[in-house]
Amino acid sequence: MAGSGDNLRQRKKDSNGAAVKKTSATSPVARNKKTGGVRLSTLLYIVLFAVGFAAYYDPERVFGLVKPYIFRTTWQPVPSSSSYDPDFTADVAKRDAVVGAFKHAWLAYERDAMGDDEYHPISHEGTNLTEAGGIGYTIVDSIDTMLMMHLDEEYQRARDWIEKKMSFDRDAKFNTFETTIRVLGGLLSTYHLSGEDPLFLEKAKELADRMLPVFDTPSGLPLSMVNLGKKEGVSDVDNRGLVSTAEAATLQLEFKYLSLLTDEEIYWEKAEKVMQVIKNAHLTSGLASIFMNPEDGRFVLSAIRLGSRGDSYYEYLLKQYVQTNLSEPVYRVMYDDAMNGVLAHLVQKSTNAKLTYTSELIPERNPAGEISWRLIPKQDHLVCFLGGNLMLGAITTGALTKNVSVPPKQDELTEQGKRDWQAGVALIETCMRTHDTATGLSPEIAHFRIPTDGMDFSGAALDWYIKGARIGEHPPYDARYILRPETVESLFVAFRLTGNKRYRDYGWSIFQAIEKHCRVESGGYASIINVDESPARMEDKMETFFMSETLKYLYLLFDDASTLPLSEYVFNTEAHPFPIFNPTIRTGFS
Ligand SMILES: *[C@@H]1O[C@H](CO)[C@@H](O)[C@H](O)[C@H]1NC(C)=O
Ligand SMILES: *[C@@H]1O[C@H](CO)[C@@H](O)[C@H](O)[C@H]1NC(C)=O
Ligand SMILES: *[C@@H]1O[C@H](CO)[C@@H](O)[C@H](O)[C@H]1NC(C)=O
């Protein structure tokens, strides 16, 4: 609620008051008042009464009719959008610099840890996720990036490993969601990008078949773990057997694409059933708590957020609609409903600089057992995917035409489309502001200052801070940068949808900061433990998403925009692109 009110105020302020003044000066209401006699004013009261009456019974329609006039002059598809020529051609020098970084990362892994799931660039060692042996986590996650970058020799060696050494016959627990998005997703996108090399589809099908038992629960929601060797779902005992919403609802792009490729409906049915269960569990706000119970298929009282365990649920609502070429309206409805909830309840403006950010809602029980929700002004780096997602949603579910311009014109978008576009643009700006640190990199978690949090922010330089950070003490978990991709992911989408160089400039500044602070001279890239310390202290880990997502999105940001156009491809949450298709299987629920 607070969010939408804030939005309204902000939009009026953004227009320098011009729009508001203009409407009052030319308003027929104002003129009539000055010039009219008694009869005219009586008529006026009748009209006002009728409008008020209509607004009471159908506020959205009335407001919708009036809003375009009030906000006419406030449409700005990108910040400071003076006229510019979109330039979608490759920035070759920057693109090649990203390829150089990829090679620096990959060759170190290959030298020190080929075949191991994860890489530690400082100790020059690899580790596996489980004692039972690796599943090609890093290799499969990175191999489609090699194809895009035309690294043919590296690609051949990675392919050889997959052909000769990869095995899923591992008697150990793997995370259902991570295995799906990284390994299944990587195999499927590589199958497509390699011109349908059958090796990758064979491996993808084998993996998915080993995973299918996770869906054998009373509700159809998947268990969070899978024993790939035994082909068994495993409950997550650390979380009372619950599954997080994002984990349950971020398997669909992968399983549905596999159904398309194999002509076997089982993957589709299992993945789609999850969406039906989630739709039935619907919370009134359109939002989703971060935990669900696979026994009864219901939400469990828990936080509501766009960060960890919540994030990609919202992402995949839109992307499922996109994947099947806008042919399954149920996802459009679910996405729009969710974004209404997000914009109304979670999106806030910071106190001084009016940065748009997202909060979390935490449930609290008072001694009488009543539940109330507390808004925590805490934004994970993970949430930075949302800016690009909102912009993509705006030109998809919020479009009035099939052919939205680049960037969109205001009469091509619905009211919701314009709202989501502007929120997305603003969120990206905020994510960039969280890079205003000693290293130019953003922390894992940013807290925004609010009047009631006891922080003295009258003299504060920034509207946000890293909670628990104290000079001279060990930096808190929140202060880390672990090579995450979400900001550059949004920059890539924003660039494709606007052609505005601003987003390439932002991406370049992040890339340079990574080069300066995360690059390990002997090979590879490392996380850093405090973004506010320069030179940074490194941590001995290179997450697989660095080569899979961060460098891929940076590469695509600088590559010619005809590569993998968003009108033909949908990226899974690990940046593995799948082609958009017209489904032969119809949605089984509405
Ligand atoms: C990881 O698993 C692979 C495959 O079983 C094995 O060859 C490799 O030695 C393991 N690596 C480590 C560090 O244990
Ligand atoms: C969409 O717009 C582009 C560029 O303005 C134009 O080339 C194309 O023909 C249009 N497509 C349709 C279906 O109207
Ligand atoms: C998506 O649907 C449109 C018609 O609405 C069609 O022109 C287009 O070819 C379809 N795309 C794919 C990839 O099937």
CSV table of N, CA and C in Angstrom, one decimal, residues 221 242-246 277-284 286-294 296-304 309 313-314 334:
chain,number,residue,atom,x,y,z
A,221,LEU,N,4.4,-31.0,-5.3
A,221,LEU,CA,5.6,-30.1,-5.1
A,221,LEU,C,6.8,-30.9,-5.0
A,242,LEU,N,10.4,-28.8,4.3
A,242,LEU,CA,9.7,-27.8,3.5
A,242,LEU,C,10.5,-27.6,2.2
A,243,VAL,N,9.9,-27.0,1.2
A,243,VAL,CA,10.6,-26.6,0.0
A,243,VAL,C,10.4,-25.1,-0.2
A,244,SER,N,11.5,-24.4,-0.7
A,244,SER,CA,11.3,-23.0,-0.9
A,244,SER,C,10.5,-22.8,-2.2
A,245,THR,N,9.8,-21.7,-2.2
A,245,THR,CA,8.9,-21.4,-3.3
A,245,THR,C,9.7,-21.3,-4.6
A,246,ALA,N,10.8,-20.5,-4.5
A,246,ALA,CA,11.6,-20.3,-5.7
A,246,ALA,C,12.2,-21.7,-6.2
A,277,VAL,N,-0.5,-26.2,-8.3
A,277,VAL,CA,-0.5,-26.2,-6.8
A,277,VAL,C,-0.3,-24.8,-6.2
A,278,ILE,N,0.7,-24.1,-6.8
A,278,ILE,CA,1.0,-22.8,-6.3
A,278,ILE,C,-0.1,-21.8,-6.5
A,279,LYS,N,-0.7,-22.0,-7.7
A,279,LYS,CA,-1.8,-21.1,-8.0
A,279,LYS,C,-3.0,-21.3,-7.0
A,280,ASN,N,-3.2,-22.6,-6.7
A,280,ASN,CA,-4.3,-22.9,-5.8
A,280,ASN,C,-4.0,-22.4,-4.3
A,281,ALA,N,-2.7,-22.4,-4.0
A,281,ALA,CA,-2.3,-22.0,-2.6
A,281,ALA,C,-2.4,-20.5,-2.5
A,282,HIS,N,-2.7,-19.8,-3.5
A,282,HIS,CA,-2.7,-18.3,-3.7
A,282,HIS,C,-3.0,-17.6,-2.4
A,283,LEU,N,-2.1,-16.6,-2.1
A,283,LEU,CA,-2.3,-15.7,-1.0
A,283,LEU,C,-2.9,-14.4,-1.6
A,284,THR,N,-3.7,-13.8,-0.8
A,284,THR,CA,-4.6,-12.7,-1.3
A,284,THR,C,-3.8,-11.6,-2.0
A,286,GLY,N,-1.2,-11.7,-3.9
A,286,GLY,CA,-0.5,-12.0,-5.1
A,286,GLY,C,0.9,-12.4,-4.8
A,287,LEU,N,1.3,-12.2,-3.5
A,287,LEU,CA,2.7,-12.5,-3.2
A,287,LEU,C,2.8,-13.9,-2.7
A,288,ALA,N,4.1,-14.3,-2.5
A,288,ALA,CA,4.3,-15.7,-2.1
A,288,ALA,C,5.2,-15.8,-0.9
A,289,SER,N,4.9,-16.5,0.1
A,289,SER,CA,5.8,-16.8,1.2
A,289,SER,C,7.0,-17.6,0.7
A,290,ILE,N,8.1,-17.6,1.3
A,290,ILE,CA,9.2,-18.3,0.7
A,290,ILE,C,9.3,-19.8,1.0
A,291,PHE,N,8.4,-20.3,1.9
A,291,PHE,CA,8.3,-21.8,2.1
A,291,PHE,C,7.0,-22.4,1.8
A,292,MET,N,7.0,-23.6,1.3
A,292,MET,CA,5.8,-24.3,1.0
A,292,MET,C,5.9,-25.7,1.6
A,293,ASN,N,4.8,-26.4,1.8
A,293,ASN,CA,4.8,-27.7,2.4
A,293,ASN,C,4.5,-28.7,1.3
A,294,PRO,N,5.4,-29.6,0.9
A,294,PRO,CA,5.1,-30.6,-0.1
A,294,PRO,C,4.0,-31.6,0.3
A,296,ASP,N,1.0,-30.8,1.9
A,296,ASP,CA,-0.4,-30.3,1.6
A,296,ASP,C,-0.4,-29.3,0.5
A,297,GLY,N,0.8,-28.9,0.0
A,297,GLY,CA,0.8,-28.0,-1.1
A,297,GLY,C,0.5,-26.6,-0.7
A,298,ARG,N,0.6,-26.2,0.5
A,298,ARG,CA,0.2,-24.9,1.0
A,298,ARG,C,1.4,-24.1,1.4
A,299,PHE,N,1.2,-22.7,1.4
A,299,PHE,CA,2.3,-21.9,1.9
A,299,PHE,C,2.4,-22.0,3.4
A,300,VAL,N,3.6,-21.9,3.9
A,300,VAL,CA,3.9,-22.0,5.3
A,300,VAL,C,4.2,-20.6,5.7
A,301,LEU,N,3.7,-20.2,6.9
A,301,LEU,CA,4.0,-18.8,7.4
A,301,LEU,C,5.5,-18.6,7.4
A,302,SER,N,5.9,-17.7,6.6
A,302,SER,CA,7.4,-17.4,6.4
A,302,SER,C,7.5,-16.0,5.7
A,303,ALA,N,8.7,-15.6,5.6
A,303,ALA,CA,9.0,-14.2,5.0
A,303,ALA,C,8.4,-14.2,3.6
A,304,ILE,N,8.2,-13.0,3.1
A,304,ILE,CA,7.8,-12.7,1.7
A,304,ILE,C,8.9,-11.8,1.2
A,309,ARG,N,15.3,-17.6,-2.0
A,309,ARG,CA,14.1,-18.5,-1.8
A,309,ARG,C,12.8,-17.9,-2.4
A,313,TYR,N,10.9,-17.4,-8.4
A,313,TYR,CA,9.5,-17.7,-8.6
A,313,TYR,C,8.8,-16.6,-9.5
A,314,TYR,N,9.1,-15.4,-9.1
A,314,TYR,CA,8.5,-14.2,-9.8
A,314,TYR,C,9.1,-14.2,-11.3
A,334,MET,N,-1.0,-14.8,-13.4
A,334,MET,CA,-0.2,-15.0,-12.1
A,334,MET,C,0.9,-13.9,-12.0
